[in-house]
């Protein structure tokens, strides 16, 4: 039931502090990961994994792209990510000791299931990160980790995505242990994850300013999302959300690609949304933002720290609360969810059941 909320999507966005708790419950203790949560054979599998192949669709694919950054940075083993509808129909090369990691809210997505069935016999093991216990994907995988987000009714995935990211960070820690991730580093990562419920409460307090910002988009037909590094997939997810429920054409680019083409599209009719963390890439991103301003593009920036960037003519900035950098992709997602929600409400579209879309794509 929607209760006090106007739409399931909004209810599900607001459930995220609780969901962050649920996905961590029973998975961590005394600053460490409890890897039995993946299944009793998990330890023996993780001991042997030499690379990870992630396969998923839509929002779940974006979660996979975030995990690639994490796995390659914190574990130091290769991680490939591909949309299931492509992966299943080509002769993929799977090196020895590959872990096939499928991501799916429903566990019933036709292409993801088909991809699993296609390569199951050729990989070391299969791990499903999924929100529906007993779903086909979970039943057919060797290992699984439930995201415990509770039923997601809105077609636009919200809490399923952020809980997948947490599950993926837990997976990163499990693999990292075998590849030099120190106990101290693990404790620091777990401590960061434990801040998520409180952090999501704070992020929800941005709802008012984000709703006010949404008015700038109601008349627009296109939007460009920019991010770098681990926030590039977050920008992709922001763009998907906006197009799905408000029918505004939105594209995401890694900010460094701007001059390689998309800058040609920028004029005053093209709002640009940027996710700007506080790390070393910020200065580069700022240079990109100047390019946009110089062409009359209006900028909407979600920024990681107060000093980094301020609102000015044509630049609207919303500052996120301070957070451990490793949480950036999880935290920056919520404001983008709220932005697309409020734009859709202003446009009067069917938020929970966007035209032409089904919650679960069980037929390819
Ligand atoms: O159930 P799944 O996670 O496998 O679904 C994958 C996509 O169909 C899904 O994420 C879709 O892109 C959503 N409508 C996104 O909001």
Short mmCIF file of C-alpha atoms and ligand atoms in Angstrom, two decimals:
data_model
loop_
_atom_site.label_atom_id
_atom_site.label_comp_id
_atom_site.label_asym_id
_atom_site.label_seq_id
_atom_site.Cartn_x
_atom_site.Cartn_y
_atom_site.Cartn_z
CA UNK A 1 0.00 0.00 0.00
CA UNK A 2 1.10 3.55 -0.74
CA UNK A 3 0.05 4.91 2.65
CA UNK A 4 0.77 8.61 2.93
CA UNK A 5 2.64 8.66 -0.39
CA UNK A 6 1.18 9.79 -3.68
CA UNK A 7 3.04 7.14 -5.68
CA UNK A 8 4.76 3.83 -5.02
CA UNK A 9 7.94 5.28 -6.49
CA UNK A 10 8.06 8.00 -3.85
CA UNK A 11 7.24 5.51 -1.11
CA UNK A 12 10.07 3.27 -2.32
CA UNK A 13 12.51 6.19 -2.45
CA UNK A 14 11.59 7.04 1.13
CA UNK A 15 11.99 3.43 2.25
CA UNK A 16 15.68 3.50 1.46
CA UNK A 17 17.01 4.29 4.97
CA UNK A 18 15.27 1.11 6.15
CA UNK A 19 16.36 -0.85 3.09
CA UNK A 20 19.98 0.10 3.75
CA UNK A 21 19.60 -1.47 7.16
CA UNK A 22 17.90 -4.57 5.80
CA UNK A 23 20.57 -5.32 3.22
CA UNK A 24 23.30 -5.12 5.87
CA UNK A 25 21.48 -7.10 8.53
CA UNK A 26 23.12 -10.46 9.22
CA UNK A 27 25.87 -9.68 6.68
CA UNK A 28 28.28 -7.80 8.92
CA UNK A 29 29.39 -8.15 12.53
CA UNK A 30 32.13 -6.46 14.56
CA UNK A 31 33.34 -4.50 11.58
CA UNK A 32 33.63 -7.51 9.25
CA UNK A 33 31.72 -9.22 6.50
CA UNK A 34 30.01 -12.54 7.27
CA UNK A 35 30.57 -14.30 3.99
CA UNK A 36 28.32 -17.28 4.79
CA UNK A 37 25.57 -14.84 3.80
CA UNK A 38 26.40 -15.79 0.17
CA UNK A 39 25.83 -19.51 0.83
CA UNK A 40 27.75 -22.22 2.67
CA UNK A 41 30.15 -22.95 -0.24
CA UNK A 42 30.92 -19.28 -0.79
CA UNK A 43 34.35 -19.25 0.86
CA UNK A 44 35.69 -22.05 -1.35
CA UNK A 45 34.39 -20.30 -4.48
CA UNK A 46 35.77 -16.87 -3.55
CA UNK A 47 39.18 -18.48 -2.88
CA UNK A 48 39.47 -19.40 -6.55
CA UNK A 49 37.90 -16.49 -8.43
CA UNK A 50 40.33 -14.81 -10.84
CA UNK A 51 37.89 -12.52 -12.64
CA UNK A 52 34.27 -11.48 -12.55
CA UNK A 53 31.79 -11.31 -15.41
CA UNK A 54 28.69 -9.30 -14.57
CA UNK A 55 25.52 -9.65 -16.65
CA UNK A 56 22.27 -7.72 -16.15
CA UNK A 57 19.71 -5.42 -17.81
CA UNK A 58 18.55 -1.84 -17.31
CA UNK A 59 19.06 -0.43 -13.85
CA UNK A 60 20.67 -3.66 -12.66
CA UNK A 61 23.24 -3.26 -15.45
CA UNK A 62 24.10 0.18 -14.12
CA UNK A 63 24.71 -1.33 -10.67
CA UNK A 64 27.06 -3.78 -12.38
CA UNK A 65 28.99 -0.92 -13.97
CA UNK A 66 29.54 0.65 -10.55
CA UNK A 67 30.82 -2.70 -9.25
CA UNK A 68 33.42 -2.85 -12.02
CA UNK A 69 35.09 0.27 -10.60
CA UNK A 70 34.97 -1.16 -7.09
CA UNK A 71 36.25 -4.63 -7.99
CA UNK A 72 39.11 -3.40 -10.14
CA UNK A 73 40.14 -0.79 -7.56
CA UNK A 74 39.68 -2.68 -4.29
CA UNK A 75 40.22 -6.28 -5.37
CA UNK A 76 42.52 -5.74 -8.32
CA UNK A 77 41.09 -8.48 -10.54
CA UNK A 78 39.45 -7.90 -13.95
CA UNK A 79 35.71 -7.31 -14.03
CA UNK A 80 33.69 -7.29 -17.26
CA UNK A 81 30.12 -6.02 -17.44
CA UNK A 82 27.66 -6.55 -20.27
CA UNK A 83 23.94 -6.21 -20.88
CA UNK A 84 22.38 -9.66 -20.92
CA UNK A 85 20.69 -9.31 -24.31
CA UNK A 86 24.10 -8.78 -25.95
CA UNK A 87 26.05 -11.25 -23.85
CA UNK A 88 23.72 -14.17 -24.47
CA UNK A 89 23.95 -13.98 -28.23
CA UNK A 90 27.67 -13.79 -28.85
CA UNK A 91 30.49 -16.23 -28.39
CA UNK A 92 31.93 -14.74 -25.21
CA UNK A 93 35.44 -15.57 -24.06
CA UNK A 94 35.40 -16.57 -20.41
CA UNK A 95 38.86 -17.05 -18.89
CA UNK A 96 39.41 -19.83 -16.36
CA UNK A 97 38.01 -19.28 -12.87
CA UNK A 98 35.46 -16.67 -13.86
CA UNK A 99 32.68 -15.88 -11.42
CA UNK A 100 29.46 -15.12 -13.30
CA UNK A 101 27.58 -12.50 -11.32
CA UNK A 102 24.01 -11.81 -12.37
CA UNK A 103 22.08 -8.86 -11.01
CA UNK A 104 18.31 -8.64 -11.09
CA UNK A 105 15.58 -7.12 -8.96
CA UNK A 106 12.97 -9.64 -10.10
CA UNK A 107 15.13 -12.68 -10.80
CA UNK A 108 12.87 -13.39 -13.78
CA UNK A 109 14.33 -11.18 -16.53
CA UNK A 110 14.38 -13.35 -19.65
CA UNK A 111 17.73 -12.19 -21.05
CA UNK A 112 19.55 -12.40 -17.72
CA UNK A 113 18.24 -15.91 -17.10
CA UNK A 114 19.15 -16.98 -20.62
CA UNK A 115 22.67 -15.59 -20.19
CA UNK A 116 23.08 -17.58 -16.99
CA UNK A 117 21.88 -20.79 -18.63
CA UNK A 118 24.09 -20.19 -21.65
CA UNK A 119 27.40 -20.03 -19.79
CA UNK A 120 26.75 -21.81 -16.51
CA UNK A 121 28.74 -24.88 -17.49
CA UNK A 122 31.73 -22.75 -18.54
CA UNK A 123 32.33 -20.73 -15.39
CA UNK A 124 33.77 -21.45 -11.96
CA UNK A 125 30.51 -20.56 -10.22
CA UNK A 126 27.43 -18.37 -10.54
CA UNK A 127 26.31 -15.77 -8.04
CA UNK A 128 22.93 -14.02 -8.19
CA UNK A 129 22.30 -10.72 -6.42
CA UNK A 130 18.55 -10.51 -6.40
CA UNK A 131 15.57 -9.05 -4.58
CA UNK A 132 13.16 -11.98 -4.91
CA UNK A 133 13.94 -15.10 -2.91
CA UNK A 134 12.98 -18.27 -4.73
CA UNK A 135 13.06 -16.56 -8.14
CA UNK A 136 14.35 -18.52 -11.15
CA UNK A 137 17.68 -16.70 -11.10
CA UNK A 138 18.28 -17.54 -7.45
CA UNK A 139 17.20 -21.17 -7.86
CA UNK A 140 19.50 -21.68 -10.83
CA UNK A 141 22.60 -20.01 -9.36
CA UNK A 142 25.23 -21.65 -7.14
CA UNK A 143 25.40 -18.73 -4.73
CA UNK A 144 23.05 -15.90 -4.00
CA UNK A 145 22.77 -12.76 -1.95
CA UNK A 146 19.34 -11.27 -1.42
CA UNK A 147 19.02 -7.50 -1.45
CA UNK A 148 16.15 -7.58 1.08
CA UNK A 149 14.63 -4.38 -0.29
CA UNK A 150 11.05 -5.68 -0.02
CA UNK A 151 8.60 -5.69 -2.94
CA UNK A 152 9.23 -2.97 -5.50
CA UNK A 153 6.01 -1.93 -7.23
CA UNK A 154 7.04 1.17 -9.18
CA UNK A 155 8.26 0.20 -12.65
CA UNK A 156 11.16 2.61 -12.19
CA UNK A 157 13.64 0.81 -10.00
CA UNK A 158 14.86 2.81 -6.98
CA UNK A 159 15.46 0.95 -3.73
CA UNK A 160 16.39 -2.19 -5.66
CA UNK A 161 19.32 -0.32 -7.24
CA UNK A 162 20.76 1.15 -4.04
CA UNK A 163 20.43 -2.19 -2.24
CA UNK A 164 22.17 -3.92 -5.16
CA UNK A 165 25.04 -1.48 -4.75
CA UNK A 166 25.40 -2.40 -1.09
CA UNK A 167 25.30 -6.11 -1.96
CA UNK A 168 27.98 -5.46 -4.57
CA UNK A 169 30.20 -3.71 -2.05
CA UNK A 170 29.83 -6.76 0.23
CA UNK A 171 30.85 -8.94 -2.72
CA UNK A 172 33.82 -6.67 -3.36
CA UNK A 173 34.92 -7.10 0.26
CA UNK A 174 34.55 -10.91 0.06
CA UNK A 175 36.75 -11.02 -3.05
CA UNK A 176 39.13 -8.36 -1.73
CA UNK A 177 40.02 -10.48 1.30
CA UNK A 178 41.73 -12.93 -1.04
CA UNK A 179 43.61 -10.23 -2.89
CA UNK A 180 45.28 -8.10 -0.27
CA UNK A 181 42.39 -6.01 1.04
CA UNK A 182 43.59 -5.55 4.63
CA UNK A 183 41.45 -6.21 7.69
CA UNK A 184 41.74 -2.50 8.53
CA UNK A 185 40.50 -1.48 5.11
CA UNK A 186 37.63 -3.95 5.41
CA UNK A 187 36.68 -2.49 8.79
CA UNK A 188 36.73 1.01 7.29
CA UNK A 189 34.48 -0.09 4.40
CA UNK A 190 32.05 -1.81 6.76
CA UNK A 191 31.99 1.26 9.02
CA UNK A 192 31.15 3.39 5.98
CA UNK A 193 28.30 1.05 4.99
CA UNK A 194 26.93 1.24 8.51
CA UNK A 195 26.45 4.99 8.04
CA UNK A 196 24.04 4.44 5.16
CA UNK A 197 20.70 4.39 7.01
CA UNK A 198 21.46 7.70 8.71
CA UNK A 199 22.96 9.17 5.56
CA UNK A 200 19.85 8.31 3.54
CA UNK A 201 17.73 10.10 6.14
CA UNK A 202 19.84 13.20 5.61
CA UNK A 203 19.63 12.86 1.83
CA UNK A 204 15.83 12.75 1.99
CA UNK A 205 15.96 16.21 3.55
CA UNK A 206 17.04 17.45 0.09
CA UNK A 207 13.58 16.62 -1.27
CA UNK A 208 12.31 20.21 -1.01
CA UNK A 209 15.20 21.86 -2.88
CA UNK A 210 15.15 19.10 -5.50
CA UNK A 211 11.41 19.55 -6.04
CA UNK A 212 12.05 23.27 -6.57
CA UNK A 213 14.80 22.44 -9.07
CA UNK A 214 12.49 20.12 -11.02
CA UNK A 215 10.47 23.11 -12.30
CA UNK A 216 13.35 23.92 -14.67
CA UNK A 217 12.83 20.63 -16.51
CA UNK A 218 9.09 20.51 -17.03
CA UNK A 219 9.26 22.24 -20.44
CA UNK A 220 12.50 20.67 -21.62
CA UNK A 221 12.66 17.94 -24.24
CA UNK A 222 16.23 16.79 -23.66
CA UNK A 223 18.75 16.56 -20.84
CA UNK A 224 22.40 15.62 -20.59
CA UNK A 225 23.85 13.87 -17.54
CA UNK A 226 27.59 14.02 -16.81
CA UNK A 227 29.69 12.08 -14.34
CA UNK A 228 33.19 10.72 -14.09
CA UNK A 229 34.63 7.51 -12.77
CA UNK A 230 32.28 5.59 -10.50
CA UNK A 231 29.68 8.35 -10.83
CA UNK A 232 29.44 7.86 -14.59
CA UNK A 233 27.16 4.82 -14.19
CA UNK A 234 25.22 6.82 -11.60
CA UNK A 235 24.69 9.50 -14.26
CA UNK A 236 23.51 6.75 -16.63
CA UNK A 237 21.01 5.58 -14.04
CA UNK A 238 19.84 9.18 -13.51
CA UNK A 239 19.26 9.54 -17.25
CA UNK A 240 17.37 6.24 -17.45
CA UNK A 241 15.12 7.29 -14.57
CA UNK A 242 14.32 10.64 -16.19
CA UNK A 243 13.49 9.16 -19.60
CA UNK A 244 11.46 6.27 -18.16
CA UNK A 245 9.03 8.28 -16.12
CA UNK A 246 9.03 11.81 -17.56
CA UNK A 247 9.62 10.89 -21.24
CA UNK A 248 12.32 13.54 -21.50
CA UNK A 249 15.09 12.32 -23.76
CA UNK A 250 18.12 12.00 -21.52
CA UNK A 251 21.64 10.79 -22.19
CA UNK A 252 24.57 10.26 -19.89
CA UNK A 253 28.19 10.81 -20.86
CA UNK A 254 31.44 10.45 -19.02
CA UNK A 255 32.28 14.13 -18.56
CA UNK A 256 35.57 13.73 -20.41
CA UNK A 257 33.70 12.81 -23.59
CA UNK A 258 31.91 16.14 -23.76
CA UNK A 259 34.24 17.69 -26.33
CA UNK A 260 34.21 14.52 -28.40
CA UNK A 261 30.66 15.13 -29.57
CA UNK A 262 27.83 15.89 -27.15
CA UNK A 263 28.98 19.50 -26.61
CA UNK A 264 27.51 20.20 -30.06
CA UNK A 265 24.06 19.66 -28.58
CA UNK A 266 24.46 22.14 -25.77
CA UNK A 267 22.50 25.39 -25.92
CA UNK A 268 20.04 27.06 -23.58
CA UNK A 269 17.45 24.37 -24.28
CA UNK A 270 19.74 21.60 -23.07
CA UNK A 271 19.94 21.35 -19.28
CA UNK A 272 23.05 19.58 -18.05
CA UNK A 273 23.00 17.62 -14.82
CA UNK A 274 26.35 16.85 -13.24
CA UNK A 275 27.29 14.69 -10.30
CA UNK A 276 30.43 16.16 -8.77
CA UNK A 277 32.21 14.35 -5.95
CA UNK A 278 35.02 15.81 -3.92
CA UNK A 279 37.85 13.71 -5.25
CA UNK A 280 40.69 14.59 -7.60
CA UNK A 281 38.42 14.56 -10.65
CA UNK A 282 36.48 17.58 -9.45
CA UNK A 283 38.71 20.18 -11.12
CA UNK A 284 38.41 18.38 -14.42
CA UNK A 285 34.68 18.22 -14.09
CA UNK A 286 34.58 21.93 -13.34
CA UNK A 287 36.39 22.63 -16.59
CA UNK A 288 33.72 20.62 -18.41
CA UNK A 289 31.02 22.59 -16.66
CA UNK A 290 32.55 25.85 -17.89
CA UNK A 291 32.33 24.54 -21.44
CA UNK A 292 28.63 24.02 -20.92
CA UNK A 293 28.05 27.46 -19.38
CA UNK A 294 29.93 29.15 -22.21
CA UNK A 295 27.32 27.77 -24.61
CA UNK A 296 24.36 28.95 -22.56
CA UNK A 297 23.59 25.51 -21.12
CA UNK A 298 21.98 25.65 -17.71
CA UNK A 299 23.71 23.53 -15.12
CA UNK A 300 22.29 21.47 -12.30
CA UNK A 301 25.00 20.16 -10.04
CA UNK A 302 24.86 17.66 -7.21
CA UNK A 303 28.05 18.40 -5.33
CA UNK A 304 29.94 16.45 -2.72
CA UNK A 305 31.21 19.30 -0.61
CA UNK A 306 30.38 22.89 0.21
CA UNK A 307 33.65 24.46 -0.91
CA UNK A 308 33.75 22.67 -4.23
CA UNK A 309 31.20 24.69 -6.18
CA UNK A 310 28.56 27.32 -5.47
CA UNK A 311 25.30 28.35 -7.13
CA UNK A 312 25.54 31.31 -9.51
CA UNK A 313 23.82 32.61 -12.63
CA UNK A 314 22.78 29.53 -14.64
CA UNK A 315 24.35 27.12 -12.16
CA UNK A 316 22.08 25.49 -9.60
CA UNK A 317 23.95 23.53 -6.96
CA UNK A 318 22.62 21.11 -4.39
CA UNK A 319 25.17 20.04 -1.80
CA UNK A 320 25.09 16.54 -0.40
CA UNK A 321 25.89 15.87 3.27
CA UNK A 322 29.47 14.83 4.02
CA UNK A 323 30.00 11.14 3.38
CA UNK A 324 32.81 8.59 3.04
CA UNK A 325 33.83 8.72 -0.66
CA UNK A 326 33.26 4.99 -1.11
CA UNK A 327 29.54 5.64 -0.63
CA UNK A 328 29.38 8.23 -3.44
CA UNK A 329 27.58 6.08 -6.02
CA UNK A 330 25.00 4.92 -3.47
CA UNK A 331 24.40 8.39 -2.05
CA UNK A 332 24.36 10.42 -5.29
CA UNK A 333 21.66 8.14 -6.66
CA UNK A 334 18.94 9.29 -4.30
CA UNK A 335 18.84 12.96 -5.36
CA UNK A 336 18.65 11.88 -9.00
CA UNK A 337 15.73 9.59 -8.19
CA UNK A 338 13.92 12.47 -6.51
CA UNK A 339 14.63 14.81 -9.41
CA UNK A 340 13.13 12.49 -12.02
CA UNK A 341 10.18 11.78 -9.73
CA UNK A 342 9.31 15.47 -9.31
CA UNK A 343 9.78 16.22 -13.01
CA UNK A 344 7.38 13.40 -13.86
CA UNK A 345 4.82 14.61 -11.33
CA UNK A 346 5.01 18.12 -12.82
CA UNK A 347 4.54 16.71 -16.29
CA UNK A 348 1.59 14.64 -15.11
CA UNK A 349 2.85 11.32 -16.44
CA UNK A 350 1.95 7.96 -14.93
CA UNK A 351 4.85 7.69 -12.51
CA UNK A 352 4.35 4.13 -11.31
CA UNK A 353 3.34 2.64 -14.66
CA UNK A 354 5.17 4.49 -17.42
CA UNK A 355 3.79 3.97 -20.90
CA UNK A 356 5.06 0.95 -22.86
CA UNK A 357 6.98 -0.54 -19.92
CA UNK A 358 6.44 -3.60 -17.73
CA UNK A 359 7.96 -4.15 -14.28
CA UNK A 360 9.49 -7.42 -15.27
CA UNK A 361 10.63 -8.22 -18.80
CA UNK A 362 10.04 -11.96 -18.87
CA UNK A 363 9.76 -12.20 -22.66
CA UNK A 364 12.69 -10.89 -24.69
O1 LIG B 1 14.30 -7.30 -12.55
P1 LIG B 1 15.58 -6.82 -13.21
O2 LIG B 1 16.47 -6.08 -12.30
O3 LIG B 1 16.30 -7.94 -13.92
O4 LIG B 1 15.08 -5.81 -14.32
C1 LIG B 1 15.99 -5.23 -15.22
C2 LIG B 1 15.37 -4.06 -15.97
O5 LIG B 1 14.25 -4.47 -16.71
C3 LIG B 1 14.96 -2.95 -15.00
O6 LIG B 1 16.00 -2.51 -14.19
C4 LIG B 1 14.42 -1.73 -15.79
O7 LIG B 1 15.45 -1.13 -16.51
C5 LIG B 1 13.75 -0.75 -14.82
N1 LIG B 1 12.47 -0.34 -15.34
C6 LIG B 1 14.58 0.45 -14.54
O8 LIG B 1 13.95 1.39 -13.75
#
